[in-house]
Amino acid sequence: MPSHPFEGVTTVIDAFVYDAVRTPFGRFGGSLATTRPDDLAALVVRAVVDRSPGLRTDPGVVDEVVFGNANGAGEENRNVARMATLLAGLPTSIPGTTVNRLCGSSLDAAIIASRQVETGDSDVVLVGGVESMTRAPWVMPKTEKPYPAGNLELSSTTLGWRLVNPRMPSEWTVSLGEATEQLREKHGVTRERQDEFAARSHRLADAAWGEGFYDDLVVPVPGVDLGWDESIRPDTTVERLAGLKTSFRKEGGTVTAGNASPLNDGASAVLVGSAAARERLGLDPVARIAGRGASALDPQYFGFAPVEAADRALARAGITWADVSAVELNEAFAAQSLACIDAWGIDPEIVNRHGGAIAIGHPLGASGGRIVGTLARSLQRSGERWGVACICIGVGQGLAMVLENVTA
């Protein structure tokens, strides 16, 4: 018998991305406004199952469904992962859990799945995320005393702080836009650079759709006439963006509706499994999940948190930025994206080559799954080896994942 419980244990289980899909992302109040978030989630769950020969035959191969969602207060019914699994017609024996790390929720779901696979707890995990920012409800706290005589105020759950604890320092609870203004001041990001970055996002997203890059990544929503991401504006120019008024500061501001991500609706899904799952799924893996990283800092500087998260993920993958050929960085705001790119010292041209969230949209809980799926397919098509998917998260957090192309 071994003298130590781990003596002689050398088996390493790797986690792989096998497939990824998403819906087109709709504008706030746009084409997906009449579609419930649990139905959007069920749609991408079913799509992943139908695209796998093994899952079509036996969906019970899925060990668990993990979904990200930043709201949960409305039609998601608290645990949208379980709701989506049931609505998609999967066996009731498949458990489901919902994770909330705000904007990073579905990337967190993929990270959770990779750990389950690597520890041997699961062989196949279906992950993803969903958000309907249009249908996010208003909420009202219960009164401390019954029968209040005065008016009561509703709070929107669409985005940002709500029902804030008065013990929170005021510098932490500024709006996301004001926080970004503070971040760009700290890192010297100009309005001109932000508008150029935003115009690039629209140009590249439009080109990627036109070239068919997203054809295999996006599934239509039944009954909805929406072929592309609804927020893409092909005619966007730096000159037009320069003419927009600032949104959060009347004097000295730089952040506008044009150089920030919009409010959106949509869902994404990613199929994660072990090497052994290949035979059960009837699919070849696309990318190995090689490193993960999480970080946190002062809440008002949330947009800079991906810097440390990505650096940690690279270190755990055993590579450096010099090895990286593609980056999917969720564009919450142009200013924070540029601050991260500058800090890494990387070539901006390897970042979001198929457009980013400023153009495509940012339905909070779905964005992490979108960038993982886009990165995996981008590496597969280019033949490049290493890529990084990373995202900033409100209240001062960041997440990152390193993928290794295994199709080259």
Coordinates of N, CA, C and O in Angstrom, one line a residue, residues 240-303:
R240 N -18.6 60.3 -36.4 CA -19.9 60.2 -35.9 C -19.9 60.0 -34.3 O -20.6 60.7 -33.6
L241 N -19.0 59.1 -33.9 CA -18.9 58.9 -32.5 C -18.4 60.1 -31.8 O -18.8 60.4 -30.6
A242 N -17.5 60.9 -32.4 CA -16.9 62.1 -31.8 C -18.0 63.1 -31.5 O -17.8 64.0 -30.7
G243 N -19.1 63.1 -32.3 CA -20.2 64.0 -32.1 C -21.2 63.7 -31.0 O -22.0 64.5 -30.7
L244 N -21.0 62.6 -30.4 CA -22.0 62.2 -29.3 C -21.7 62.9 -28.0 O -20.5 63.1 -27.7
K245 N -22.7 63.2 -27.3 CA -22.5 63.8 -26.0 C -22.1 62.8 -25.0 O -22.4 61.6 -25.1
T246 N -21.4 63.2 -24.0 CA -20.9 62.3 -22.9 C -22.1 61.9 -22.0 O -23.1 62.7 -21.9
S247 N -22.1 60.7 -21.5 CA -23.3 60.2 -20.8 C -23.2 60.4 -19.3 O -24.3 60.3 -18.6
F248 N -22.0 60.5 -18.7 CA -21.9 60.5 -17.2 C -21.3 61.7 -16.6 O -21.5 61.9 -15.4
R249 N -20.7 62.5 -17.4 CA -20.1 63.8 -16.9 C -20.4 64.9 -18.0 O -20.1 64.7 -19.1
K250 N -21.0 66.0 -17.5 CA -21.3 67.1 -18.4 C -20.0 67.8 -18.8 O -19.8 68.3 -19.9
E251 N -19.1 67.9 -17.8 CA -17.8 68.6 -18.0 C -16.7 67.6 -17.9 O -16.5 66.9 -16.9
G252 N -15.8 67.6 -19.0 CA -14.6 66.8 -19.0 C -14.8 65.3 -19.1 O -13.9 64.5 -18.9
G253 N -16.0 64.9 -19.5 CA -16.3 63.5 -19.7 C -15.9 63.0 -21.0 O -15.7 63.7 -22.0
T254 N -15.7 61.6 -21.1 CA -15.3 61.0 -22.4 C -16.2 59.8 -22.8 O -16.2 59.4 -23.9
V255 N -16.9 59.2 -21.8 CA -17.6 58.0 -22.0 C -19.0 58.4 -22.6 O -19.8 59.2 -22.0
T256 N -19.3 57.8 -23.7 CA -20.6 58.0 -24.4 C -21.4 56.7 -24.7 O -20.8 55.6 -24.5
A257 N -22.6 56.9 -25.2 CA -23.3 55.7 -25.6 C -22.6 55.0 -26.7 O -22.9 53.8 -26.9
G258 N -21.8 55.7 -27.5 CA -21.1 55.0 -28.6 C -19.9 54.3 -28.3 O -19.5 53.4 -29.0
N259 N -19.2 54.6 -27.2 CA -17.9 53.9 -26.9 C -18.1 53.0 -25.6 O -17.1 52.7 -24.9
A260 N -19.3 52.7 -25.4 CA -19.7 51.7 -24.3 C -20.6 50.6 -24.8 O -21.2 50.8 -25.9
S261 N -20.6 49.5 -24.2 CA -21.5 48.4 -24.6 C -22.9 48.8 -24.3 O -23.2 49.5 -23.3
P262 N -23.9 48.4 -25.2 CA -25.3 48.7 -25.0 C -25.9 47.7 -24.0 O -25.2 46.7 -23.5
L263 N -27.2 47.9 -23.7 CA -28.0 46.9 -23.0 C -28.6 45.9 -23.9 O -29.0 46.3 -25.0
N264 N -28.5 44.6 -23.6 CA -28.9 43.6 -24.6 C -29.6 42.4 -23.9 O -29.6 42.2 -22.7
D265 N -30.2 41.6 -24.8 CA -30.8 40.3 -24.5 C -30.1 39.2 -25.3 O -29.8 39.4 -26.5
G266 N -29.9 38.0 -24.7 CA -29.3 36.9 -25.4 C -28.9 35.8 -24.5 O -28.9 35.9 -23.2
A267 N -28.5 34.7 -25.1 CA -28.0 33.5 -24.3 C -26.9 32.8 -25.1 O -26.7 33.0 -26.3
S268 N -26.0 32.1 -24.3 CA -24.9 31.4 -24.9 C -24.8 30.1 -24.2 O -25.2 29.9 -23.1
A269 N -24.1 29.1 -24.9 CA -23.9 27.8 -24.3 C -22.5 27.2 -24.8 O -22.2 27.5 -25.9
V270 N -21.9 26.5 -23.9 CA -20.6 25.9 -24.2 C -20.6 24.4 -23.7 O -21.0 24.2 -22.6
L271 N -20.1 23.5 -24.5 CA -20.1 22.1 -24.1 C -18.7 21.8 -23.7 O -17.7 21.9 -24.4
V272 N -18.5 21.4 -22.4 CA -17.2 21.1 -21.8 C -17.1 19.7 -21.4 O -18.1 19.1 -20.9
G273 N -16.0 19.0 -21.7 CA -15.9 17.6 -21.4 C -14.5 17.1 -21.3 O -13.5 17.9 -21.7
S274 N -14.3 15.9 -20.8 CA -13.0 15.3 -20.8 C -12.6 14.8 -22.1 O -13.4 14.7 -23.1
A275 N -11.3 14.3 -22.2 CA -10.9 13.6 -23.5 C -11.7 12.4 -23.7 O -12.1 12.0 -24.9
A276 N -12.0 11.7 -22.6 CA -12.8 10.4 -22.8 C -14.2 10.7 -23.3 O -14.9 9.8 -23.8
A277 N -14.7 11.9 -23.1 CA -16.1 12.2 -23.5 C -16.2 12.3 -25.0 O -17.3 12.3 -25.6
R278 N -15.1 12.3 -25.7 CA -15.1 12.4 -27.2 C -16.0 11.3 -27.8 O -16.8 11.6 -28.7
E279 N -15.8 10.1 -27.4 CA -16.6 9.0 -27.9 C -18.1 9.1 -27.6 O -19.0 8.7 -28.4
R280 N -18.4 9.5 -26.4 CA -19.8 9.6 -26.0 C -20.5 10.8 -26.7 O -21.7 10.7 -26.9
L281 N -19.8 11.8 -27.0 CA -20.4 13.0 -27.6 C -20.4 12.8 -29.2 O -21.3 13.5 -29.8
G282 N -19.5 12.1 -29.7 CA -19.4 12.0 -31.2 C -18.9 13.2 -31.8 O -19.2 13.6 -32.9
L283 N -18.1 14.0 -31.0 CA -17.5 15.2 -31.5 C -16.0 15.2 -31.1 O -15.6 14.6 -30.2
D284 N -15.2 16.0 -31.9 CA -13.8 16.2 -31.6 C -13.7 17.5 -30.8 O -14.4 18.5 -31.1
P285 N -12.8 17.5 -29.8 CA -12.6 18.7 -29.0 C -12.0 19.8 -29.9 O -11.3 19.6 -30.8
V286 N -12.3 21.1 -29.5 CA -11.8 22.2 -30.2 C -10.6 22.8 -29.5 O -9.6 23.2 -30.1
A287 N -10.7 23.0 -28.2 CA -9.7 23.6 -27.4 C -9.6 23.1 -26.0 O -10.6 22.6 -25.4
R288 N -8.4 23.0 -25.5 CA -8.2 22.6 -24.1 C -8.2 23.8 -23.2 O -7.6 24.9 -23.5
I289 N -8.9 23.7 -22.1 CA -8.9 24.8 -21.1 C -7.6 24.6 -20.3 O -7.4 23.7 -19.5
A290 N -6.6 25.5 -20.5 CA -5.3 25.4 -20.0 C -5.0 26.2 -18.8 O -4.0 25.9 -18.1
G291 N -5.7 27.2 -18.5 CA -5.5 28.1 -17.4 C -6.7 28.9 -17.0 O -7.5 29.2 -17.9
R292 N -6.8 29.2 -15.7 CA -7.9 30.1 -15.2 C -7.3 31.1 -14.3 O -6.3 30.8 -13.6
G293 N -8.0 32.2 -14.2 CA -7.6 33.2 -13.2 C -8.7 34.1 -12.8 O -9.6 34.4 -13.6
A294 N -8.7 34.5 -11.5 CA -9.7 35.4 -11.0 C -8.9 36.5 -10.2 O -7.9 36.2 -9.6
S295 N -9.5 37.7 -10.2 CA -8.8 38.8 -9.5 C -9.9 39.8 -9.0 O -11.0 39.7 -9.4
A296 N -9.4 40.6 -8.0 CA -10.3 41.6 -7.5 C -9.6 42.9 -7.1 O -8.4 42.7 -6.7
L297 N -10.2 44.0 -7.1 CA -9.6 45.3 -6.7 C -10.7 46.2 -6.2 O -11.8 45.8 -6.0
D298 N -10.4 47.5 -6.0 CA -11.4 48.4 -5.5 C -12.5 48.5 -6.5 O -12.3 48.6 -7.7
P299 N -13.8 48.4 -6.0 CA -14.9 48.3 -6.9 C -15.0 49.3 -8.0 O -15.4 49.0 -9.2
Q300 N -14.6 50.6 -7.8 CA -14.7 51.6 -8.8 C -13.7 51.4 -10.0 O -13.8 52.0 -11.0
Y301 N -12.7 50.5 -9.8 CA -11.8 50.3 -10.9 C -12.0 48.9 -11.5 O -11.1 48.2 -12.0
F302 N -13.2 48.4 -11.5 CA -13.6 47.1 -12.0 C -13.1 46.8 -13.4 O -12.7 45.7 -13.7
G303 N -13.0 47.9 -14.2 CA -12.7 47.7 -15.6 C -11.2 47.2 -15.8 O -10.9 46.7 -16.9

